[in-house]
């Protein structure tokens, strides 16, 4: 009989619904407590997903009074570090939304504290849930593509160009994502973080980055709803991986025609693969062996793989942590910071690998 896992959730906005659905779909998991600075929102969330959960507006009180096995931190980016640290210091394992923090210093502090406590810790790089990327990582690891030489990765959204997810000018959940004083690192910190993880998970770490970030204030305006719209809207990175491969990684909220499109192409000395999550999260196209000279592509289907949510629950049950952990989150945070430094200085920035 598996131990029942008691989870608490802090931050009960949009993404917290996905956390509830995914965690509660795992047998033996319950949400025992929820917390939000907006108590009414927390109450409504509990009513919808976990009617038995105790509702709080103070995290410290929730941790002391309910002693959960793990905390799901789904607050806006600038609260990831302080609230995750508070939980780890209270002896509670943490599943934290991305980006792990708003600075590499904070992200490293979180990773160091997590390692010190020995508690399970995970950052929700949720596109790892696509079996296709797990299969791609396995193929690269086992040498099926030879040495990876060339990489192209993109994550494209269009919610600034249209009202696909509502009117961003009047919606706080979109407005904080456009404002650096609300802790946002723009599209780079929001979804650039996903595509950086998606590209480097199979290929390995980055050695150098040259990035250009842009805020299109002349199109969207400089202010809306009391928020200053200064965070970047588009990011283009030229990168060199530690293995010597070159790559282009780019992301935008102005990518009209794309709701939420994530794609990766890897080219190696013995073969290539491509993933297009708009088409499938399980299928990937490969061109290897005899097919390389023609060139011919075939589609393969990846075997099922556990989600980040399942990995975290398993880590709570077994006491053995899994990936992507806080140390990985800190590694990606350093890449974000390198992009900002590169853009500011017009230089190529090296990363320690
Ligand atoms: N992994 C993914 O694919 C993915 C997708 C969407 C969002 N996210 C991440 O999830 C996080 C939340 O995003 P969202 O869209 O749900 O935002 P949101 O604005 O809809 O919700 C955030 C909630 O946190 C609450 N909150 C703010 N400060 C708090 C505090 N100090 N203590 C307790 N509650 C607090 C707010 O009242 C709000 O209810 C962000 O970091 C975002 O980057 C990740």
mmCIF file of C-alpha atoms and ligand atoms in Angstrom:
data_model
loop_
_atom_site.group_PDB
_atom_site.id
_atom_site.type_symbol
_atom_site.label_atom_id
_atom_site.label_comp_id
_atom_site.label_asym_id
_atom_site.label_seq_id
_atom_site.Cartn_x
_atom_site.Cartn_y
_atom_site.Cartn_z
ATOM 1 C CA UNK A 1 0.000 0.000 0.000
ATOM 2 C CA UNK A 2 1.576 3.265 -1.101
ATOM 3 C CA UNK A 3 1.816 6.135 1.352
ATOM 4 C CA UNK A 4 -0.773 8.892 0.833
ATOM 5 C CA UNK A 5 0.957 12.063 -0.261
ATOM 6 C CA UNK A 6 -0.409 15.272 1.254
ATOM 7 C CA UNK A 7 0.333 18.291 -0.916
ATOM 8 C CA UNK A 8 -0.203 21.977 -0.245
ATOM 9 C CA UNK A 9 -0.538 24.599 -2.983
ATOM 10 C CA UNK A 10 0.539 28.242 -2.722
ATOM 11 C CA UNK A 11 -0.764 30.590 -5.431
ATOM 12 C CA UNK A 12 -4.183 29.538 -6.741
ATOM 13 C CA UNK A 13 -4.348 31.411 -10.071
ATOM 14 C CA UNK A 14 -4.446 30.024 -13.614
ATOM 15 C CA UNK A 15 -1.612 27.491 -13.588
ATOM 16 C CA UNK A 16 -2.565 26.113 -10.179
ATOM 17 C CA UNK A 17 -5.577 24.471 -11.873
ATOM 18 C CA UNK A 18 -3.214 22.360 -13.972
ATOM 19 C CA UNK A 19 -1.266 21.430 -10.828
ATOM 20 C CA UNK A 20 -4.442 20.266 -9.088
ATOM 21 C CA UNK A 21 -5.599 18.263 -12.101
ATOM 22 C CA UNK A 22 -2.222 16.618 -12.682
ATOM 23 C CA UNK A 23 -1.384 15.879 -9.035
ATOM 24 C CA UNK A 24 -4.871 14.655 -8.129
ATOM 25 C CA UNK A 25 -4.841 12.268 -11.109
ATOM 26 C CA UNK A 26 -2.009 10.370 -9.380
ATOM 27 C CA UNK A 27 -3.374 7.621 -7.088
ATOM 28 C CA UNK A 28 -2.872 8.335 -3.392
ATOM 29 C CA UNK A 29 -2.310 12.083 -3.729
ATOM 30 C CA UNK A 30 -4.453 14.628 -1.930
ATOM 31 C CA UNK A 31 -4.352 18.413 -1.600
ATOM 32 C CA UNK A 32 -4.608 19.074 2.126
ATOM 33 C CA UNK A 33 -4.149 22.857 2.138
ATOM 34 C CA UNK A 34 -4.170 25.843 -0.212
ATOM 35 C CA UNK A 35 -2.888 29.382 0.242
ATOM 36 C CA UNK A 36 -3.256 32.634 -1.671
ATOM 37 C CA UNK A 37 -2.961 36.293 -0.722
ATOM 38 C CA UNK A 38 -6.423 36.514 -2.280
ATOM 39 C CA UNK A 39 -8.362 34.395 0.238
ATOM 40 C CA UNK A 40 -11.498 34.329 -1.942
ATOM 41 C CA UNK A 41 -9.530 32.866 -4.838
ATOM 42 C CA UNK A 42 -8.012 30.237 -2.563
ATOM 43 C CA UNK A 43 -11.488 29.298 -1.269
ATOM 44 C CA UNK A 44 -12.891 28.976 -4.797
ATOM 45 C CA UNK A 45 -9.887 26.861 -5.813
ATOM 46 C CA UNK A 46 -10.386 24.541 -2.830
ATOM 47 C CA UNK A 47 -14.113 24.260 -3.605
ATOM 48 C CA UNK A 48 -13.313 23.307 -7.182
ATOM 49 C CA UNK A 49 -10.438 20.874 -6.670
ATOM 50 C CA UNK A 50 -10.110 19.839 -3.026
ATOM 51 C CA UNK A 51 -13.169 20.616 -0.911
ATOM 52 C CA UNK A 52 -11.526 19.123 2.198
ATOM 53 C CA UNK A 53 -8.459 21.362 1.976
ATOM 54 C CA UNK A 54 -7.800 23.953 4.674
ATOM 55 C CA UNK A 55 -7.584 27.494 3.236
ATOM 56 C CA UNK A 56 -4.892 29.985 4.280
ATOM 57 C CA UNK A 57 -3.633 33.409 3.249
ATOM 58 C CA UNK A 58 -0.333 33.022 5.133
ATOM 59 C CA UNK A 59 2.177 30.417 3.969
ATOM 60 C CA UNK A 60 4.035 30.163 7.288
ATOM 61 C CA UNK A 61 0.820 29.374 9.121
ATOM 62 C CA UNK A 62 -0.144 26.779 6.521
ATOM 63 C CA UNK A 63 3.210 24.993 6.753
ATOM 64 C CA UNK A 64 3.155 24.862 10.558
ATOM 65 C CA UNK A 65 -0.495 23.882 10.931
ATOM 66 C CA UNK A 66 -0.760 21.285 8.159
ATOM 67 C CA UNK A 67 2.801 19.870 7.799
ATOM 68 C CA UNK A 68 2.359 18.796 4.150
ATOM 69 C CA UNK A 69 4.707 16.307 2.453
ATOM 70 C CA UNK A 70 5.303 18.772 -0.359
ATOM 71 C CA UNK A 71 4.474 22.309 -1.446
ATOM 72 C CA UNK A 72 3.500 23.245 -4.983
ATOM 73 C CA UNK A 73 4.642 26.854 -5.481
ATOM 74 C CA UNK A 74 2.506 28.379 -8.269
ATOM 75 C CA UNK A 75 2.897 32.037 -7.378
ATOM 76 C CA UNK A 76 4.186 34.713 -9.790
ATOM 77 C CA UNK A 77 7.921 34.515 -10.545
ATOM 78 C CA UNK A 78 9.175 36.960 -7.914
ATOM 79 C CA UNK A 79 7.700 34.857 -5.089
ATOM 80 C CA UNK A 80 9.322 31.583 -6.205
ATOM 81 C CA UNK A 81 12.568 32.113 -4.284
ATOM 82 C CA UNK A 82 11.271 33.530 -0.977
ATOM 83 C CA UNK A 83 8.347 31.117 -0.626
ATOM 84 C CA UNK A 84 10.329 28.028 -1.718
ATOM 85 C CA UNK A 85 13.109 28.920 0.719
ATOM 86 C CA UNK A 86 10.530 29.405 3.480
ATOM 87 C CA UNK A 87 9.133 25.923 2.795
ATOM 88 C CA UNK A 88 12.532 24.193 2.620
ATOM 89 C CA UNK A 89 13.548 25.879 5.869
ATOM 90 C CA UNK A 90 10.341 24.526 7.418
ATOM 91 C CA UNK A 91 11.360 21.018 6.275
ATOM 92 C CA UNK A 92 8.889 20.788 3.369
ATOM 93 C CA UNK A 93 9.837 19.507 -0.115
ATOM 94 C CA UNK A 94 9.078 21.924 -2.985
ATOM 95 C CA UNK A 95 7.748 21.637 -6.520
ATOM 96 C CA UNK A 96 8.293 25.148 -7.908
ATOM 97 C CA UNK A 97 7.048 26.778 -11.057
ATOM 98 C CA UNK A 98 9.473 28.162 -13.602
ATOM 99 C CA UNK A 99 11.555 30.261 -13.781
ATOM 100 C CA UNK A 100 13.085 29.000 -10.535
ATOM 101 C CA UNK A 101 13.873 32.566 -9.395
ATOM 102 C CA UNK A 102 14.357 36.069 -10.726
ATOM 103 C CA UNK A 103 18.157 35.984 -10.394
ATOM 104 C CA UNK A 104 20.888 33.370 -10.698
ATOM 105 C CA UNK A 105 22.082 34.237 -7.173
ATOM 106 C CA UNK A 106 18.667 33.375 -5.731
ATOM 107 C CA UNK A 107 18.359 30.250 -7.892
ATOM 108 C CA UNK A 108 21.753 28.988 -6.683
ATOM 109 C CA UNK A 109 20.758 29.741 -3.087
ATOM 110 C CA UNK A 110 17.602 27.655 -3.566
ATOM 111 C CA UNK A 111 19.581 24.786 -5.113
ATOM 112 C CA UNK A 112 22.154 24.882 -2.306
ATOM 113 C CA UNK A 113 19.484 24.906 0.402
ATOM 114 C CA UNK A 114 17.596 22.072 -1.272
ATOM 115 C CA UNK A 115 20.795 20.010 -1.425
ATOM 116 C CA UNK A 116 21.574 20.807 2.220
ATOM 117 C CA UNK A 117 18.128 19.704 3.421
ATOM 118 C CA UNK A 118 18.110 16.586 1.243
ATOM 119 C CA UNK A 119 14.418 17.247 0.545
ATOM 120 C CA UNK A 120 12.913 16.498 -2.887
ATOM 121 C CA UNK A 121 12.956 19.608 -5.099
ATOM 122 C CA UNK A 122 11.804 20.106 -8.655
ATOM 123 C CA UNK A 123 11.267 22.965 -11.082
ATOM 124 C CA UNK A 124 8.305 22.559 -13.405
ATOM 125 C CA UNK A 125 9.916 22.504 -16.851
ATOM 126 C CA UNK A 126 6.640 21.002 -17.978
ATOM 127 C CA UNK A 127 7.553 20.433 -21.636
ATOM 128 C CA UNK A 128 9.710 17.561 -20.423
ATOM 129 C CA UNK A 129 6.331 15.859 -20.027
ATOM 130 C CA UNK A 130 6.298 15.342 -23.791
ATOM 131 C CA UNK A 131 7.529 11.759 -24.323
ATOM 132 C CA UNK A 132 9.095 12.966 -27.606
ATOM 133 C CA UNK A 133 11.755 15.030 -25.776
ATOM 134 C CA UNK A 134 12.568 12.137 -23.436
ATOM 135 C CA UNK A 135 13.055 9.908 -26.489
ATOM 136 C CA UNK A 136 15.191 12.583 -28.181
ATOM 137 C CA UNK A 137 17.405 12.804 -25.084
ATOM 138 C CA UNK A 138 17.755 9.014 -25.019
ATOM 139 C CA UNK A 139 18.689 8.880 -28.713
ATOM 140 C CA UNK A 140 21.333 11.579 -28.325
ATOM 141 C CA UNK A 141 22.702 9.972 -25.148
ATOM 142 C CA UNK A 142 23.041 6.622 -26.926
ATOM 143 C CA UNK A 143 24.761 8.179 -29.942
ATOM 144 C CA UNK A 144 22.012 7.517 -32.525
ATOM 145 C CA UNK A 145 22.569 10.941 -34.131
ATOM 146 C CA UNK A 146 26.346 10.973 -33.754
ATOM 147 C CA UNK A 147 27.794 14.270 -32.578
ATOM 148 C CA UNK A 148 25.194 17.042 -32.505
ATOM 149 C CA UNK A 149 26.456 19.911 -34.646
ATOM 150 C CA UNK A 150 23.503 22.183 -35.367
ATOM 151 C CA UNK A 151 20.394 23.044 -33.312
ATOM 152 C CA UNK A 152 17.276 25.083 -34.004
ATOM 153 C CA UNK A 153 14.704 25.650 -31.245
ATOM 154 C CA UNK A 154 11.729 27.961 -30.993
ATOM 155 C CA UNK A 155 8.853 28.694 -28.646
ATOM 156 C CA UNK A 156 6.236 30.949 -30.219
ATOM 157 C CA UNK A 157 3.141 32.571 -28.702
ATOM 158 C CA UNK A 158 0.883 35.345 -30.033
ATOM 159 C CA UNK A 159 -1.068 36.723 -27.064
ATOM 160 C CA UNK A 160 0.281 40.254 -27.613
ATOM 161 C CA UNK A 161 -0.830 40.205 -31.239
ATOM 162 C CA UNK A 162 -4.385 39.011 -30.568
ATOM 163 C CA UNK A 163 -6.792 38.222 -27.727
ATOM 164 C CA UNK A 164 -6.305 34.479 -27.910
ATOM 165 C CA UNK A 165 -6.102 34.192 -24.108
ATOM 166 C CA UNK A 166 -8.224 37.248 -23.305
ATOM 167 C CA UNK A 167 -7.464 40.961 -23.263
ATOM 168 C CA UNK A 168 -3.942 41.213 -21.811
ATOM 169 C CA UNK A 169 -4.369 45.005 -21.287
ATOM 170 C CA UNK A 170 -6.965 44.386 -18.563
ATOM 171 C CA UNK A 171 -5.862 41.038 -17.129
ATOM 172 C CA UNK A 172 -3.454 41.090 -14.139
ATOM 173 C CA UNK A 173 -2.230 37.526 -14.851
ATOM 174 C CA UNK A 174 -0.890 38.761 -18.253
ATOM 175 C CA UNK A 175 0.101 42.269 -17.124
ATOM 176 C CA UNK A 176 2.567 41.112 -14.427
ATOM 177 C CA UNK A 177 4.308 39.104 -17.153
ATOM 178 C CA UNK A 178 5.038 42.360 -19.017
ATOM 179 C CA UNK A 179 6.475 44.333 -16.101
ATOM 180 C CA UNK A 180 9.993 44.021 -14.719
ATOM 181 C CA UNK A 181 9.040 45.745 -11.465
ATOM 182 C CA UNK A 182 6.601 42.856 -10.913
ATOM 183 C CA UNK A 183 9.502 40.404 -11.216
ATOM 184 C CA UNK A 184 9.040 39.402 -14.849
ATOM 185 C CA UNK A 185 11.986 38.766 -17.143
ATOM 186 C CA UNK A 186 9.607 39.047 -20.085
ATOM 187 C CA UNK A 187 9.193 36.354 -22.692
ATOM 188 C CA UNK A 188 12.735 35.206 -21.907
ATOM 189 C CA UNK A 189 11.914 34.347 -18.281
ATOM 190 C CA UNK A 190 8.391 33.138 -19.030
ATOM 191 C CA UNK A 191 8.806 30.753 -21.965
ATOM 192 C CA UNK A 192 12.430 31.316 -23.032
ATOM 193 C CA UNK A 193 13.188 29.317 -19.903
ATOM 194 C CA UNK A 194 11.222 26.350 -21.342
ATOM 195 C CA UNK A 195 12.904 26.395 -24.736
ATOM 196 C CA UNK A 196 16.364 26.730 -23.169
ATOM 197 C CA UNK A 197 15.621 23.633 -21.089
ATOM 198 C CA UNK A 198 14.076 21.841 -24.089
ATOM 199 C CA UNK A 199 17.169 22.420 -26.254
ATOM 200 C CA UNK A 200 19.854 21.797 -23.642
ATOM 201 C CA UNK A 201 18.210 18.741 -22.030
ATOM 202 C CA UNK A 202 19.137 16.486 -24.983
ATOM 203 C CA UNK A 203 22.205 18.365 -26.278
ATOM 204 C CA UNK A 204 23.933 19.406 -23.043
ATOM 205 C CA UNK A 205 24.876 22.743 -21.494
ATOM 206 C CA UNK A 206 25.560 26.014 -23.273
ATOM 207 C CA UNK A 207 29.085 27.443 -23.365
ATOM 208 C CA UNK A 208 28.381 30.826 -24.997
ATOM 209 C CA UNK A 209 25.355 33.014 -25.696
ATOM 210 C CA UNK A 210 24.798 36.053 -27.838
ATOM 211 C CA UNK A 211 21.285 37.369 -27.338
ATOM 212 C CA UNK A 212 19.072 40.178 -28.547
ATOM 213 C CA UNK A 213 16.000 41.080 -26.489
ATOM 214 C CA UNK A 214 13.332 43.482 -27.628
ATOM 215 C CA UNK A 215 10.292 45.239 -26.164
ATOM 216 C CA UNK A 216 7.958 46.564 -28.847
ATOM 217 C CA UNK A 217 6.645 49.529 -26.859
ATOM 218 C CA UNK A 218 5.907 51.515 -30.009
ATOM 219 C CA UNK A 219 3.257 48.876 -30.853
ATOM 220 C CA UNK A 220 1.816 47.907 -27.480
ATOM 221 C CA UNK A 221 2.392 51.149 -25.529
ATOM 222 C CA UNK A 222 4.540 51.792 -22.467
ATOM 223 C CA UNK A 223 1.870 51.357 -19.790
ATOM 224 C CA UNK A 224 -1.446 49.561 -19.184
ATOM 225 C CA UNK A 225 -3.597 49.045 -16.105
ATOM 226 C CA UNK A 226 -0.965 50.651 -13.861
ATOM 227 C CA UNK A 227 1.776 48.284 -15.097
ATOM 228 C CA UNK A 228 4.907 49.550 -16.895
ATOM 229 C CA UNK A 229 5.286 47.390 -20.015
ATOM 230 C CA UNK A 230 9.068 47.243 -20.091
ATOM 231 C CA UNK A 231 9.834 43.489 -20.036
ATOM 232 C CA UNK A 232 11.057 41.935 -23.296
ATOM 233 C CA UNK A 233 8.535 40.581 -25.847
ATOM 234 C CA UNK A 234 10.946 38.755 -28.155
ATOM 235 C CA UNK A 235 14.305 37.070 -27.655
ATOM 236 C CA UNK A 236 16.737 35.707 -30.234
ATOM 237 C CA UNK A 237 19.801 33.766 -29.096
ATOM 238 C CA UNK A 238 22.818 32.569 -31.033
ATOM 239 C CA UNK A 239 24.383 29.872 -28.904
ATOM 240 C CA UNK A 240 27.337 27.523 -28.761
ATOM 241 C CA UNK A 241 26.897 24.333 -26.775
ATOM 242 C CA UNK A 242 29.669 22.872 -24.601
ATOM 243 C CA UNK A 243 30.016 20.047 -27.165
ATOM 244 C CA UNK A 244 30.797 22.647 -29.855
ATOM 245 C CA UNK A 245 27.408 22.611 -31.627
ATOM 246 C CA UNK A 246 25.997 25.927 -32.824
ATOM 247 C CA UNK A 247 22.361 26.801 -32.426
ATOM 248 C CA UNK A 248 19.622 29.359 -32.804
ATOM 249 C CA UNK A 249 17.035 29.581 -30.025
ATOM 250 C CA UNK A 250 14.244 32.105 -30.258
ATOM 251 C CA UNK A 251 10.946 33.009 -28.642
ATOM 252 C CA UNK A 252 8.250 35.667 -28.962
ATOM 253 C CA UNK A 253 4.825 36.753 -27.782
ATOM 254 C CA UNK A 254 4.288 38.440 -31.121
ATOM 255 C CA UNK A 255 4.431 35.238 -33.180
ATOM 256 C CA UNK A 256 1.092 35.775 -34.897
ATOM 257 C CA UNK A 257 -0.425 32.539 -36.125
ATOM 258 C CA UNK A 258 1.011 30.509 -33.232
ATOM 259 C CA UNK A 259 -0.943 30.006 -30.014
ATOM 260 C CA UNK A 260 1.689 28.006 -28.162
ATOM 261 C CA UNK A 261 4.141 26.370 -30.563
ATOM 262 C CA UNK A 262 7.286 24.652 -29.400
ATOM 263 C CA UNK A 263 9.682 23.028 -31.863
ATOM 264 C CA UNK A 264 13.175 21.550 -31.882
ATOM 265 C CA UNK A 265 15.485 20.318 -34.639
ATOM 266 C CA UNK A 266 18.733 18.518 -33.882
ATOM 267 C CA UNK A 267 21.273 17.749 -36.607
ATOM 268 C CA UNK A 268 24.157 15.379 -35.911
ATOM 269 C CA UNK A 269 26.922 13.669 -37.847
ATOM 270 C CA UNK A 270 24.885 10.442 -38.045
ATOM 271 C CA UNK A 271 21.343 11.739 -38.223
ATOM 272 C CA UNK A 272 18.700 14.301 -37.396
ATOM 273 C CA UNK A 273 15.478 14.571 -35.452
ATOM 274 C CA UNK A 274 12.674 17.062 -35.222
ATOM 275 C CA UNK A 275 9.902 17.621 -32.690
ATOM 276 C CA UNK A 276 6.846 19.790 -33.277
ATOM 277 C CA UNK A 277 4.626 19.796 -30.202
ATOM 278 C CA UNK A 278 1.768 21.397 -32.185
ATOM 279 C CA UNK A 279 1.624 18.190 -34.163
ATOM 280 C CA UNK A 280 2.300 15.676 -31.397
ATOM 281 C CA UNK A 281 3.838 15.344 -27.956
ATOM 282 C CA UNK A 282 4.653 11.687 -28.536
ATOM 283 C CA UNK A 283 5.794 11.540 -32.187
ATOM 284 C CA UNK A 284 9.133 12.679 -33.537
ATOM 285 C CA UNK A 285 10.613 12.572 -37.019
ATOM 286 C CA UNK A 286 14.018 11.027 -37.476
ATOM 287 C CA UNK A 287 16.437 10.726 -40.383
ATOM 288 C CA UNK A 288 19.268 8.276 -39.671
ATOM 289 C CA UNK A 289 21.271 5.447 -41.252
ATOM 290 C CA UNK A 290 20.524 4.746 -44.935
ATOM 291 C CA UNK A 291 17.825 7.441 -44.929
ATOM 292 C CA UNK A 292 20.426 10.146 -44.321
ATOM 293 C CA UNK A 293 21.679 10.290 -47.924
ATOM 294 C CA UNK A 294 18.261 10.432 -49.570
ATOM 295 C CA UNK A 295 17.264 12.228 -47.251
ATOM 296 C CA UNK A 296 14.156 10.441 -45.959
ATOM 297 C CA UNK A 297 12.352 11.043 -42.692
ATOM 298 C CA UNK A 298 10.278 8.600 -40.723
ATOM 299 C CA UNK A 299 7.971 9.205 -37.793
ATOM 300 C CA UNK A 300 8.432 7.219 -34.609
ATOM 301 C CA UNK A 301 6.319 7.225 -31.451
ATOM 302 C CA UNK A 302 8.057 7.628 -28.114
ATOM 303 C CA UNK A 303 7.134 5.307 -25.223
ATOM 304 C CA UNK A 304 5.228 6.870 -22.303
ATOM 305 C CA UNK A 305 7.326 8.678 -19.699
ATOM 306 C CA UNK A 306 6.445 10.073 -16.271
ATOM 307 C CA UNK A 307 5.445 13.737 -15.990
ATOM 308 C CA UNK A 308 7.177 16.223 -13.699
ATOM 309 C CA UNK A 309 4.168 15.889 -11.378
ATOM 310 C CA UNK A 310 4.562 12.099 -11.232
ATOM 311 C CA UNK A 311 8.322 12.399 -10.767
ATOM 312 C CA UNK A 312 7.875 14.742 -7.808
ATOM 313 C CA UNK A 313 5.339 12.464 -6.114
ATOM 314 C CA UNK A 314 7.620 9.467 -6.679
ATOM 315 C CA UNK A 315 10.509 11.452 -5.160
ATOM 316 C CA UNK A 316 8.344 12.180 -2.104
ATOM 317 C CA UNK A 317 7.523 8.476 -1.785
ATOM 318 C CA UNK A 318 11.008 7.118 -2.386
ATOM 319 C CA UNK A 319 13.098 9.951 -0.932
ATOM 320 C CA UNK A 320 15.192 9.859 -4.122
ATOM 321 C CA UNK A 321 15.042 13.092 -6.099
ATOM 322 C CA UNK A 322 14.592 13.226 -9.876
ATOM 323 C CA UNK A 323 15.067 15.767 -12.673
ATOM 324 C CA UNK A 324 14.539 18.621 -13.375
ATOM 325 C CA UNK A 325 15.768 19.646 -9.908
ATOM 326 C CA UNK A 326 16.584 23.068 -8.468
ATOM 327 C CA UNK A 327 20.212 22.755 -9.576
ATOM 328 C CA UNK A 328 18.963 22.384 -13.142
ATOM 329 C CA UNK A 329 16.661 25.384 -12.617
ATOM 330 C CA UNK A 330 19.686 27.398 -11.443
ATOM 331 C CA UNK A 331 21.675 26.346 -14.524
ATOM 332 C CA UNK A 332 18.916 27.652 -16.803
ATOM 333 C CA UNK A 333 18.629 30.813 -14.692
ATOM 334 C CA UNK A 334 22.321 31.490 -15.381
ATOM 335 C CA UNK A 335 21.588 31.211 -19.111
ATOM 336 C CA UNK A 336 18.765 33.767 -18.747
ATOM 337 C CA UNK A 337 21.112 36.131 -16.984
ATOM 338 C CA UNK A 338 23.750 35.633 -19.697
ATOM 339 C CA UNK A 339 21.117 36.646 -22.291
ATOM 340 C CA UNK A 340 20.394 39.866 -20.412
ATOM 341 C CA UNK A 341 24.110 40.678 -20.054
ATOM 342 C CA UNK A 342 24.736 39.880 -23.716
ATOM 343 C CA UNK A 343 21.888 42.110 -24.875
ATOM 344 C CA UNK A 344 22.931 44.969 -22.586
ATOM 345 C CA UNK A 345 26.580 44.850 -23.611
ATOM 346 C CA UNK A 346 26.180 43.765 -27.230
ATOM 347 C CA UNK A 347 28.659 40.981 -26.467
ATOM 348 C CA UNK A 348 28.903 37.211 -26.418
ATOM 349 C CA UNK A 349 28.794 35.899 -22.848
ATOM 350 C CA UNK A 350 30.505 32.708 -21.670
ATOM 351 C CA UNK A 351 28.857 30.364 -19.214
ATOM 352 C CA UNK A 352 30.775 28.192 -16.796
ATOM 353 C CA UNK A 353 30.092 24.562 -17.674
HETATM 354 N N1 LIG B 1 5.111 25.349 -16.397
HETATM 355 C C1 LIG B 1 4.290 25.987 -17.205
HETATM 356 O O1 LIG B 1 4.099 25.588 -18.339
HETATM 357 C C2 LIG B 1 3.580 27.217 -16.719
HETATM 358 C C3 LIG B 1 2.418 27.686 -17.360
HETATM 359 C C4 LIG B 1 1.786 28.825 -16.848
HETATM 360 C C5 LIG B 1 2.325 29.477 -15.738
HETATM 361 N N2 LIG B 1 3.465 28.999 -15.162
HETATM 362 C C6 LIG B 1 4.066 29.671 -13.990
HETATM 363 O O2 LIG B 1 3.164 29.569 -12.891
HETATM 364 C C7 LIG B 1 3.285 30.710 -12.053
HETATM 365 C C8 LIG B 1 1.906 31.299 -11.817
HETATM 366 O O3 LIG B 1 1.345 31.692 -13.059
HETATM 367 P P1 LIG B 1 -0.218 31.946 -13.218
HETATM 368 O O4 LIG B 1 -0.479 32.116 -14.649
HETATM 369 O O5 LIG B 1 -0.976 30.923 -12.440
HETATM 370 O O6 LIG B 1 -0.338 33.373 -12.495
HETATM 371 P P2 LIG B 1 -1.641 34.024 -11.876
HETATM 372 O O7 LIG B 1 -1.332 35.471 -11.781
HETATM 373 O O8 LIG B 1 -2.852 33.550 -12.603
HETATM 374 O O9 LIG B 1 -1.740 33.373 -10.396
HETATM 375 C C9 LIG B 1 -0.841 33.655 -9.361
HETATM 376 C C10 LIG B 1 -1.551 33.519 -8.022
HETATM 377 O O10 LIG B 1 -0.586 33.683 -6.980
HETATM 378 C C11 LIG B 1 -1.185 34.497 -5.962
HETATM 379 N N3 LIG B 1 -0.119 35.118 -5.177
HETATM 380 C C12 LIG B 1 0.653 36.174 -5.523
HETATM 381 N N4 LIG B 1 1.562 36.405 -4.547
HETATM 382 C C13 LIG B 1 1.349 35.484 -3.581
HETATM 383 C C14 LIG B 1 1.979 35.209 -2.319
HETATM 384 N N5 LIG B 1 3.017 35.945 -1.886
HETATM 385 N N6 LIG B 1 1.489 34.201 -1.576
HETATM 386 C C15 LIG B 1 0.427 33.465 -2.013
HETATM 387 N N7 LIG B 1 -0.194 33.670 -3.190
HETATM 388 C C16 LIG B 1 0.276 34.657 -3.974
HETATM 389 C C17 LIG B 1 -2.053 35.480 -6.725
HETATM 390 O O11 LIG B 1 -3.028 36.071 -5.896
HETATM 391 C C18 LIG B 1 -2.636 34.582 -7.803
HETATM 392 O O12 LIG B 1 -3.833 33.948 -7.372
HETATM 393 C C19 LIG B 1 4.239 31.683 -12.777
HETATM 394 O O13 LIG B 1 5.510 31.611 -12.210
HETATM 395 C C20 LIG B 1 4.274 31.177 -14.201
HETATM 396 O O14 LIG B 1 5.541 31.394 -14.830
HETATM 397 C C21 LIG B 1 4.067 27.889 -15.622
#
